[in-house]
Amino acid sequence: MDTQTLTEKATKTRKMTGAEIVIAALREQGVDTMFGYPGGAVLPIYDALYSQDEIRHVLVRHEQGAGHAAEGYARSTGKPGVALVTSGPGATNMVTPIADAMMDSIPMVVITGQVPTHLIGTDAFQECDTVGITRCCAKHNYLVTDVEDLARTIHEAFLIATSGRPGPVVIDIPKDVQFSTGTYIGKEGVFKPTYQPKTEPSKHAIRDALALMKAARRPVFYTGGGVINSGPEASKLLRELQAATGFPLTSTLMGLGAFPASHKDWLGMVGMHGAYEANHAMHDCDLMICVGARFDDRVTGKISAFSPGSKKIHIDIDPSSINKIIRVDVPIVADCKAALQALLDGWKKSRTKAPDISEWKDQIERWREVDCFSYPANDGSIRPQYAVERLYELTKDRDTYISTEVGQHQMWAAQHYHFEEPNRWMTSGGLGTMGYGLPAAVGIQAAHPDSLVIDIAGEASVQMVMQEVSTAVQHRLPIKVFILNNEWMGMVRQWQELLHGERYSHSYSESLPDFVKLAEAYGAHGIQCSDPNELDQKIHEMIDHDGPVIFDCLVTKAENCFPMIPSGAAHNEMLLGSISGDEIDEEGRKLV
């Protein structure tokens, strides 16, 4: 669209208050649901919300809950999440979800109220420097001091949040700007020539990548959340490229679901608590094709020992991620979808026979025989791994979305709940935010009212934002909170056992609530189970209940999550729990 046409569209404007501009801009951006909590500095916007019914507002019980709910909405729909909170503590309570969304590349627009412009800098009641506080943890932020800039700013915020590497954008709006009358400009009248992320890959880079792929004998695809962020088409192209090449594939925690877990060439999750075969394949490969992942420390382990014998291709839309941690041989700065399409087209066009990697796949099968996710049988109590496996078996054929809190239960969920499609798995990866899963489930359920939404939780994490059960009850969101209750901050206890001489400093969850009574106090349904023979029946009870449920699943108290890469170790130096090193031969086979 040329500048003249944009200018003509921009002239099709109308006058309204700043608060009305906010609502009009959100409607034009296609926002149908937002999450928030009112307060003095944002009441004009809430007043404008009162007189419309196109945007649904979900009232949370804490501003942090609003942010995580917006994240859950965004990750399950592919659309940006929107949160609205007041100034001061309202804005500071949003910092954790903003940082969380930034780390995990989640598109989100956060609108915060601010004291009137003439009071900024005077330490006025509920004033805080929202822009200054969020500058380091948001993709971009604005302080709007002129109502004439407001519509343009909101439209720019959505553009920035959803293009390039997605992320959160903060718009801080003083109260007097919300009351002022200004000009509304439609989104087609807004363009930002200074922000033009590169999405198409270099032809030279694609050519070099294809040459390495054709010469490889021990290749592996290493995929991440960038594939899912690129949209459903990117996951489809990844599957097509894997089918064309036959290369085995692994994924980060954030990338689960982009490739079907049931596929014969799926290696499982890679990383600190990833699969034995996935980590060994990453270490021993001669070609690593990284698609939409960023070589996080939970994947690489000791950097100097990370996949020392491999050539590396790295596809990432964020140029700052290239060579940031691991030096690569072929950098491809592009959107994952565009890069995968170019690689697939190039592979098909060349008509070159796929390399013979049969010996490589035989080696992978020997690693699989280790059965690294095995665990002891139930001994009258419920093993947490078993609980997740039964949950998966009883929900896999339903329209199901899973969120998690952070800790052992999160890793067990990643290991034992298997995903066939993208956008079904919502967890806090980069920031590791305890308290993420419950409000994320609220956001997911708001977006998918007829779906089954389950938060796999730990008894410590879930209490950080337990009040959002009240949100679910009020808005008739039938989320299911499935707590793996081992009465410990499980991952903290595990590290203390293995790395700190069994000195369990403040990791025991004393004075736990009765979760069944707590559910009932909120108006939800409570279930408790401690007998593995009753587990299936009670999971069915949870699924069939038509409202919010808190399921208190009492599991073995001292279970550790394996495999585990110890801190400072190489990514192929894994602790295997019940499998000792003496049970594995030199080729990685489990000895009988």
XYZ file of C-alpha atoms in Angstrom:
592
model
C 0.000 0.000 0.000
C 1.541 3.371 -1.013
C 1.904 6.397 1.234
C -0.860 8.326 -0.520
C -3.408 5.550 0.053
C -2.357 5.295 3.710
C -2.742 9.032 4.118
C -6.220 8.927 2.576
C -7.261 6.171 4.976
C -5.770 8.052 7.913
C -7.999 11.022 7.158
C -11.088 8.864 7.729
C -11.052 9.659 11.427
C -13.432 10.669 14.197
C -13.253 12.366 17.595
C -13.656 10.472 20.880
C -12.217 10.325 24.385
C -8.939 8.574 25.044
C -10.778 5.761 26.842
C -13.095 5.314 23.870
C -10.087 5.299 21.552
C -8.624 2.394 23.516
C -11.787 0.319 23.133
C -12.223 1.230 19.460
C -8.624 0.269 18.696
C -8.930 -3.056 20.523
C -12.117 -3.853 18.602
C -10.457 -3.009 15.292
C -7.544 -5.283 16.217
C -9.986 -8.154 16.596
C -9.757 -8.444 20.374
C -12.701 -10.451 21.701
C -11.432 -11.204 25.226
C -9.252 -9.325 27.691
C -8.183 -9.936 31.271
C -7.875 -7.276 33.908
C -8.445 -5.662 37.273
C -9.782 -2.111 37.703
C -8.329 0.728 39.749
C -8.482 4.495 39.967
C -5.990 5.295 37.214
C -7.737 3.132 34.645
C -11.412 3.693 35.501
C -12.173 5.791 32.388
C -11.296 2.772 30.222
C -13.468 0.524 32.396
C -16.266 3.053 32.002
C -15.891 2.793 28.219
C -15.953 -1.013 28.508
C -19.265 -0.767 30.374
C -21.112 0.602 27.338
C -20.065 -2.052 24.818
C -20.500 -5.810 24.520
C -18.097 -6.817 21.737
C -15.095 -7.330 24.042
C -15.464 -9.775 26.908
C -13.623 -8.717 30.064
C -12.561 -11.459 32.476
C -12.119 -10.062 35.981
C -9.204 -11.792 37.699
C -8.305 -11.731 41.399
C -4.707 -10.509 41.012
C -2.985 -8.614 38.221
C -0.396 -11.370 37.812
C -3.308 -13.668 37.013
C -4.440 -11.284 34.271
C -1.042 -11.447 32.594
C -0.743 -15.235 32.695
C -4.359 -15.613 31.526
C -3.533 -13.368 28.561
C -0.502 -15.585 27.870
C -2.639 -18.729 27.964
C -5.150 -17.140 25.621
C -2.372 -16.117 23.221
C -0.556 -19.432 23.185
C -3.696 -21.491 22.642
C -5.113 -19.265 19.878
C -2.088 -17.732 18.153
C -3.652 -14.292 18.687
C -2.199 -11.624 20.993
C -3.370 -11.678 24.592
C -4.557 -8.415 26.167
C -4.394 -7.368 29.824
C -5.669 -4.170 31.455
C -4.555 -3.013 34.921
C -4.223 0.145 36.927
C -1.125 2.150 37.879
C 1.355 1.576 40.704
C 0.936 -1.888 42.244
C -1.379 -2.919 39.416
C 1.434 -2.344 36.943
C 4.168 -3.829 39.132
C 2.091 -6.973 39.700
C 2.122 -7.371 35.904
C 5.918 -7.403 35.687
C 6.242 -11.174 36.194
C 3.900 -12.141 33.321
C 5.495 -9.479 31.113
C 8.931 -10.978 31.773
C 7.508 -14.465 31.311
C 6.013 -13.547 27.926
C 9.266 -11.923 26.863
C 11.333 -15.001 27.679
C 8.917 -17.339 25.873
C 8.162 -15.017 22.919
C 4.424 -14.689 23.624
C 2.512 -11.872 21.856
C 0.800 -9.742 24.476
C -0.393 -6.137 24.789
C -0.544 -4.811 28.344
C -2.409 -1.553 28.983
C -1.668 0.144 32.293
C -3.141 3.243 33.857
C -0.915 6.067 35.046
C -1.395 9.124 37.244
C -2.287 12.351 35.373
C 0.593 13.797 33.364
C 1.038 16.846 35.614
C 1.624 14.510 38.590
C 4.218 12.294 36.932
C 7.486 12.611 38.834
C 5.883 13.895 42.052
C 5.558 10.531 43.845
C 1.797 10.838 43.529
C -0.503 8.178 44.965
C -0.015 4.906 43.044
C 2.554 6.421 40.712
C 5.387 4.256 39.437
C 7.725 4.485 36.478
C 6.041 1.710 34.505
C 8.061 2.354 31.365
C 11.315 2.328 33.324
C 10.399 -0.806 35.254
C 9.325 -2.779 32.173
C 11.948 -1.502 29.740
C 14.243 -4.456 30.463
C 11.547 -7.141 30.268
C 9.202 -6.011 27.481
C 9.720 -6.030 23.744
C 8.667 -2.377 23.625
C 6.810 0.082 25.806
C 5.103 3.462 25.520
C 4.073 6.321 27.781
C 1.300 8.155 25.918
C 1.173 11.800 26.982
C -0.903 13.145 24.060
C -4.321 11.716 23.234
C -3.639 12.374 19.532
C -0.930 9.687 19.677
C -3.072 7.096 21.417
C -4.748 5.236 18.542
C -1.539 5.077 16.538
C 0.334 3.770 19.580
C -2.146 0.972 20.208
C -2.044 -0.182 16.594
C 1.756 -0.038 16.597
C 1.804 -2.081 19.804
C -0.139 -4.914 18.167
C 2.135 -4.809 15.130
C 5.255 -5.040 17.290
C 3.836 -7.692 19.641
C 2.874 -10.044 16.807
C 5.599 -9.587 14.182
C 9.243 -10.624 14.179
C 9.987 -12.449 17.392
C 6.670 -12.073 19.281
C 6.649 -10.512 22.711
C 4.860 -8.271 25.203
C 4.312 -4.557 24.563
C 3.320 -2.181 27.386
C 1.196 0.957 26.878
C 1.111 3.295 29.901
C -1.759 5.809 29.670
C -2.125 8.713 32.144
C -5.627 9.278 33.463
C -5.998 12.731 31.942
C -5.180 11.300 28.502
C -8.010 8.805 28.974
C -10.420 11.681 29.667
C -9.148 13.954 26.866
C -10.812 14.128 23.459
C -8.714 13.191 20.471
C -8.723 11.800 16.950
C -9.194 8.111 16.262
C -7.038 6.685 13.458
C -7.768 3.245 12.051
C -5.061 0.594 11.923
C -4.720 0.894 8.144
C -3.582 4.439 8.660
C -0.626 3.242 10.721
C 2.661 1.899 9.426
C 6.086 1.793 11.043
C 8.900 1.878 8.478
C 11.548 1.775 11.217
C 10.378 -1.669 12.306
C 10.599 -4.179 9.461
C 11.640 -7.628 10.738
C 13.263 -9.871 8.175
C 11.060 -12.887 7.493
C 12.384 -14.372 4.241
C 15.580 -16.464 4.293
C 18.683 -15.722 2.252
C 18.911 -17.898 -0.863
C 22.604 -18.421 -0.177
C 21.905 -19.622 3.358
C 19.264 -22.063 2.123
C 21.670 -23.367 -0.496
C 24.407 -23.900 2.100
C 21.979 -25.561 4.504
C 20.758 -27.982 1.847
C 24.347 -28.919 0.974
C 25.002 -29.860 4.609
C 21.743 -31.795 4.838
C 22.568 -33.871 1.746
C 26.020 -34.746 3.089
C 24.905 -35.642 6.622
C 25.055 -39.174 7.988
C 24.028 -38.456 11.571
C 21.564 -35.552 11.276
C 19.013 -34.349 13.809
C 16.335 -31.657 13.776
C 16.398 -29.620 17.005
C 13.141 -27.644 17.166
C 11.701 -25.107 19.559
C 8.825 -22.789 20.355
C 9.584 -20.635 17.325
C 7.959 -23.287 15.125
C 4.724 -23.014 17.088
C 4.890 -19.208 17.210
C 5.177 -19.170 13.429
C 1.694 -20.661 13.142
C 0.088 -24.007 12.253
C 1.534 -23.923 8.742
C 5.066 -24.013 10.157
C 4.308 -27.215 12.092
C 2.840 -28.725 8.926
C 5.956 -27.794 6.918
C 8.224 -29.226 9.628
C 6.399 -32.550 9.341
C 6.674 -32.483 5.563
C 10.393 -31.699 5.633
C 11.021 -34.473 8.153
C 9.059 -36.908 5.997
C 11.073 -35.909 2.930
C 14.439 -36.301 4.674
C 13.729 -39.027 7.218
C 15.869 -37.187 9.775
C 15.124 -37.858 13.465
C 13.702 -34.947 15.426
C 13.763 -33.665 18.982
C 12.213 -30.635 20.629
C 12.659 -28.249 23.495
C 10.107 -27.942 26.292
C 8.492 -25.012 24.457
C 8.301 -26.814 21.121
C 6.278 -29.854 22.210
C 3.438 -30.567 19.806
C 4.972 -29.067 16.674
C 5.869 -32.642 15.700
C 3.697 -35.637 16.690
C 4.966 -37.529 19.720
C 3.690 -40.789 18.232
C 5.992 -40.566 15.181
C 8.676 -43.246 14.882
C 11.399 -40.621 14.339
C 10.417 -38.534 17.365
C 13.244 -38.645 19.921
C 11.353 -36.992 22.745
C 12.180 -33.791 24.557
C 15.786 -32.635 24.737
C 17.480 -30.943 27.676
C 18.034 -31.165 31.414
C 15.130 -33.577 31.953
C 14.917 -34.721 28.354
C 15.144 -38.162 26.827
C 18.377 -40.174 26.932
C 18.176 -40.811 23.186
C 17.471 -37.148 22.383
C 20.438 -35.806 24.355
C 22.805 -38.445 22.996
C 21.640 -37.829 19.435
C 22.284 -34.109 19.898
C 25.761 -34.834 21.248
C 26.810 -37.390 18.611
C 25.162 -35.929 15.493
C 27.223 -34.647 12.583
C 24.542 -32.109 11.574
C 22.220 -30.215 13.888
C 19.363 -28.296 12.247
C 18.053 -25.878 14.859
C 14.599 -24.539 13.973
C 13.098 -21.857 16.203
C 15.121 -22.683 19.323
C 17.781 -20.580 21.028
C 20.336 -22.991 22.541
C 19.112 -22.388 26.067
C 21.380 -23.476 28.920
C 18.846 -26.157 29.913
C 19.529 -27.762 26.515
C 23.234 -27.175 26.018
C 24.545 -28.096 29.454
C 28.277 -27.354 29.497
C 28.741 -25.191 26.400
C 32.317 -26.285 25.677
C 31.128 -29.898 25.458
C 27.956 -29.252 23.464
C 27.750 -31.388 20.304
C 31.446 -30.953 19.546
C 31.542 -32.873 16.271
C 28.563 -31.369 14.454
C 27.926 -28.742 11.842
C 25.084 -26.477 12.908
C 22.296 -24.721 11.006
C 20.288 -22.181 12.988
C 16.913 -20.793 11.835
C 15.662 -17.911 13.968
C 13.717 -14.752 13.247
C 15.652 -12.874 15.938
C 19.122 -11.998 14.586
C 20.387 -11.403 18.126
C 19.860 -15.114 18.871
C 22.262 -16.203 16.132
C 25.733 -17.049 17.527
C 24.657 -15.666 20.901
C 25.461 -18.875 22.788
C 26.596 -21.475 20.248
C 28.552 -20.647 17.104
C 26.802 -22.011 14.027
C 27.943 -22.790 10.495
C 24.870 -21.630 8.572
C 22.771 -18.870 10.146
C 19.317 -18.347 8.623
C 17.566 -15.213 9.883
C 13.946 -15.757 8.885
C 10.505 -16.743 10.018
C 10.418 -20.506 10.633
C 7.556 -21.004 8.207
C 9.379 -19.232 5.371
C 12.663 -21.022 6.050
C 11.041 -24.463 6.271
C 9.177 -23.827 3.029
C 12.416 -22.815 1.299
C 14.248 -25.900 2.582
C 11.403 -28.196 1.571
C 11.169 -26.661 -1.913
C 14.947 -26.873 -2.346
C 15.075 -30.487 -1.152
C 12.322 -31.548 -3.556
C 13.733 -29.541 -6.458
C 17.198 -31.093 -6.147
C 15.761 -34.613 -6.530
C 18.774 -35.843 -4.624
C 18.386 -39.179 -2.933
C 18.193 -38.807 0.830
C 21.433 -39.816 2.568
C 21.663 -43.290 4.047
C 21.287 -42.789 7.786
C 20.311 -46.367 8.669
C 23.334 -46.859 10.955
C 22.439 -43.645 12.764
C 18.876 -44.804 13.324
C 20.143 -48.178 14.560
C 22.243 -46.334 17.149
C 19.228 -44.274 18.186
C 17.244 -47.479 18.714
C 19.977 -48.780 21.021
C 19.706 -45.586 23.047
C 15.917 -45.996 23.176
C 16.352 -49.402 24.812
C 17.595 -47.656 27.937
C 13.950 -46.665 28.563
C 15.038 -43.570 30.446
C 11.557 -42.567 31.637
C 10.879 -45.878 33.397
C 9.975 -45.743 37.077
C 9.255 -48.190 39.911
C 5.831 -49.807 40.027
C 3.181 -48.460 42.362
C 3.666 -49.886 45.851
C 0.276 -48.959 47.199
C 0.914 -45.278 46.583
C 0.562 -43.292 43.349
C 3.737 -42.583 41.405
C 3.548 -39.088 39.869
C 4.646 -40.458 36.485
C 1.814 -42.975 36.635
C -0.679 -40.232 37.483
C 0.325 -38.242 34.381
C 0.239 -41.368 32.213
C -3.286 -42.200 33.340
C -4.368 -38.598 32.850
C -2.998 -38.759 29.301
C -4.663 -42.062 28.464
C -8.041 -40.858 29.710
C -7.914 -37.463 27.954
C -5.882 -38.022 24.764
C -8.966 -38.581 22.602
C -10.667 -35.414 23.818
C -10.214 -31.809 22.731
C -7.657 -31.185 25.476
C -5.323 -28.337 26.420
C -2.659 -28.682 29.110
C -1.025 -25.961 31.181
C 1.429 -26.484 34.034
C 2.969 -24.765 36.970
C 6.767 -25.080 37.368
C 8.741 -27.861 39.007
C 8.907 -31.645 38.973
C 5.274 -31.979 37.910
C 6.048 -29.783 34.884
C 8.832 -32.101 33.748
C 6.775 -35.248 34.396
C 3.989 -33.716 32.321
C 6.434 -33.000 29.484
C 7.808 -36.547 29.656
C 4.609 -38.549 30.056
C 1.840 -36.479 28.427
C 2.255 -36.745 24.665
C 1.260 -34.022 22.205
C 0.296 -34.563 18.589
C -0.585 -30.978 17.642
C 0.780 -27.485 18.370
C -0.807 -24.938 20.735
C -2.005 -27.639 23.152
C 0.847 -27.317 25.668
C 1.246 -24.154 27.744
C 4.072 -23.879 30.252
C 6.524 -21.304 31.554
C 9.836 -22.224 29.956
C 12.331 -19.378 30.113
C 11.347 -17.660 33.349
C 10.081 -20.768 35.149
C 7.189 -18.962 36.826
C 5.556 -20.793 39.694
C 1.880 -19.851 39.597
C 1.689 -19.709 35.807
C -0.529 -22.690 35.065
C -3.791 -21.918 36.856
C -4.375 -18.435 35.383
C -3.052 -19.663 32.026
C -5.782 -22.321 32.154
C -8.316 -19.546 32.788
C -7.144 -17.792 29.625
C -7.169 -21.014 27.595
C -10.666 -21.912 28.766
C -11.940 -18.416 27.973
C -10.659 -18.897 24.427
C -11.933 -22.492 24.114
C -15.080 -22.735 26.246
C -16.057 -26.217 25.036
C -12.599 -27.803 25.419
C -11.108 -29.749 28.318
C -8.460 -27.547 29.986
C -6.220 -29.094 32.648
C -3.561 -27.410 34.771
C -1.061 -30.069 35.897
C 0.167 -28.500 39.128
C 2.286 -28.922 42.202
C 0.929 -28.178 45.657
C 3.497 -25.413 46.193
C 3.252 -23.643 42.803
C -0.507 -23.649 42.612
C -0.897 -21.758 45.887
C 0.870 -18.699 44.472
C -2.242 -17.711 42.503
C -4.853 -20.064 43.949
C -7.313 -17.160 44.129
C -7.873 -17.449 40.369
C -10.126 -20.432 41.084
C -12.598 -17.724 42.083
C -12.200 -16.211 38.601
C -12.988 -19.575 37.021
C -16.088 -19.997 39.194
C -17.393 -16.475 38.500
C -16.957 -16.734 34.741
C -18.099 -20.368 34.529
C -14.783 -21.587 33.192
C -14.658 -25.343 33.946
C -10.882 -25.664 34.331
C -9.432 -28.738 36.027
C -6.502 -28.287 38.420
C -4.707 -31.644 38.727
C -2.286 -31.351 41.665
C 0.578 -33.832 42.049
C 0.851 -33.373 45.794
C 4.094 -34.733 47.282
C 4.170 -32.208 50.165
C 7.510 -30.805 48.989
C 8.787 -28.079 46.726
C 9.776 -31.086 44.674
C 12.449 -29.766 42.356
C 14.080 -27.795 45.171
C 14.090 -30.934 47.329
C 15.578 -32.968 44.462
C 18.459 -30.534 43.985
C 19.040 -30.419 47.730
C 19.167 -34.220 47.839
C 21.486 -34.669 44.854
C 23.631 -31.536 44.954
C 23.478 -30.139 48.503
C 24.154 -33.133 50.712
C 20.488 -33.825 51.559
C 20.234 -30.551 53.462
C 16.532 -29.841 53.005
C 16.466 -26.160 53.791
C 12.904 -24.768 53.775
C 11.631 -26.987 50.968
C 8.993 -28.960 52.863
C 5.430 -27.740 52.246
C 4.151 -27.577 55.783
C 0.625 -26.518 56.747
C -0.909 -27.389 53.400
C -4.594 -26.570 53.001
C -7.219 -29.219 52.578
C -7.579 -28.738 48.818
C -11.006 -30.388 48.746
C -12.383 -27.988 51.339
C -10.606 -25.107 49.603
C -12.295 -26.007 46.322
C -15.654 -26.102 48.052
C -14.993 -22.747 49.707
C -14.521 -21.231 46.252
C -17.646 -22.929 44.922
C -15.681 -25.466 42.887
C -15.615 -29.265 43.136
C -12.891 -30.988 45.163
C -11.523 -34.514 44.715
C -8.755 -36.319 46.562
C -7.096 -39.602 45.595
C -4.279 -41.599 47.195
C -5.049 -45.110 45.919
C -3.753 -46.035 42.423
C -6.683 -48.446 42.063
C -9.142 -45.545 42.343
C -7.235 -43.105 40.133
C -8.986 -43.773 36.806
C -12.432 -43.536 38.372
C -11.640 -40.211 40.015
C -10.032 -38.767 36.877
C -13.291 -39.600 35.084
C -15.167 -37.805 37.865
C -12.954 -34.744 37.317
C -13.440 -34.787 33.546
C -17.198 -35.276 33.718
C -17.842 -32.489 36.224
C -19.212 -29.445 34.394
C -17.474 -26.823 36.531
C -14.027 -26.019 37.934
C -12.336 -28.884 39.801
C -9.372 -29.103 42.158
C -8.013 -32.672 42.141
C -5.626 -33.392 45.010
C -3.606 -36.388 43.818
C -1.459 -37.612 46.719
C 1.715 -39.060 45.184
C 4.910 -40.591 46.548
C 6.746 -37.963 48.543
C 10.422 -38.425 47.612
C 10.234 -39.257 43.904
C 12.930 -37.642 41.756
C 12.562 -36.525 38.163
C 14.966 -38.341 35.838
C 16.825 -38.196 33.522
C 18.648 -35.162 34.849
C 21.711 -33.313 33.587
C 23.557 -32.053 36.677
C 24.546 -28.408 36.747
C 27.838 -27.873 34.919
C 27.759 -31.256 33.152
C 27.692 -31.913 29.420
C 24.292 -32.587 27.890
C 25.093 -36.284 27.398
C 26.122 -36.769 31.050
C 22.774 -37.689 32.518
C 21.690 -39.108 35.826
C 19.212 -41.890 35.125
C 17.707 -42.508 38.537
C 16.865 -46.174 38.936
C 19.214 -47.091 36.055
C 22.836 -47.137 37.156
C 25.794 -46.575 34.873
C 26.703 -50.263 35.262
C 23.494 -51.203 33.449
C 24.458 -49.459 30.183
C 27.063 -50.714 27.731
C 29.486 -48.634 25.661
C 27.005 -48.344 22.796
C 24.273 -47.018 25.033
C 22.255 -50.223 25.340
C 20.546 -51.182 28.549
C 22.135 -54.369 29.891
C 19.872 -57.200 30.992
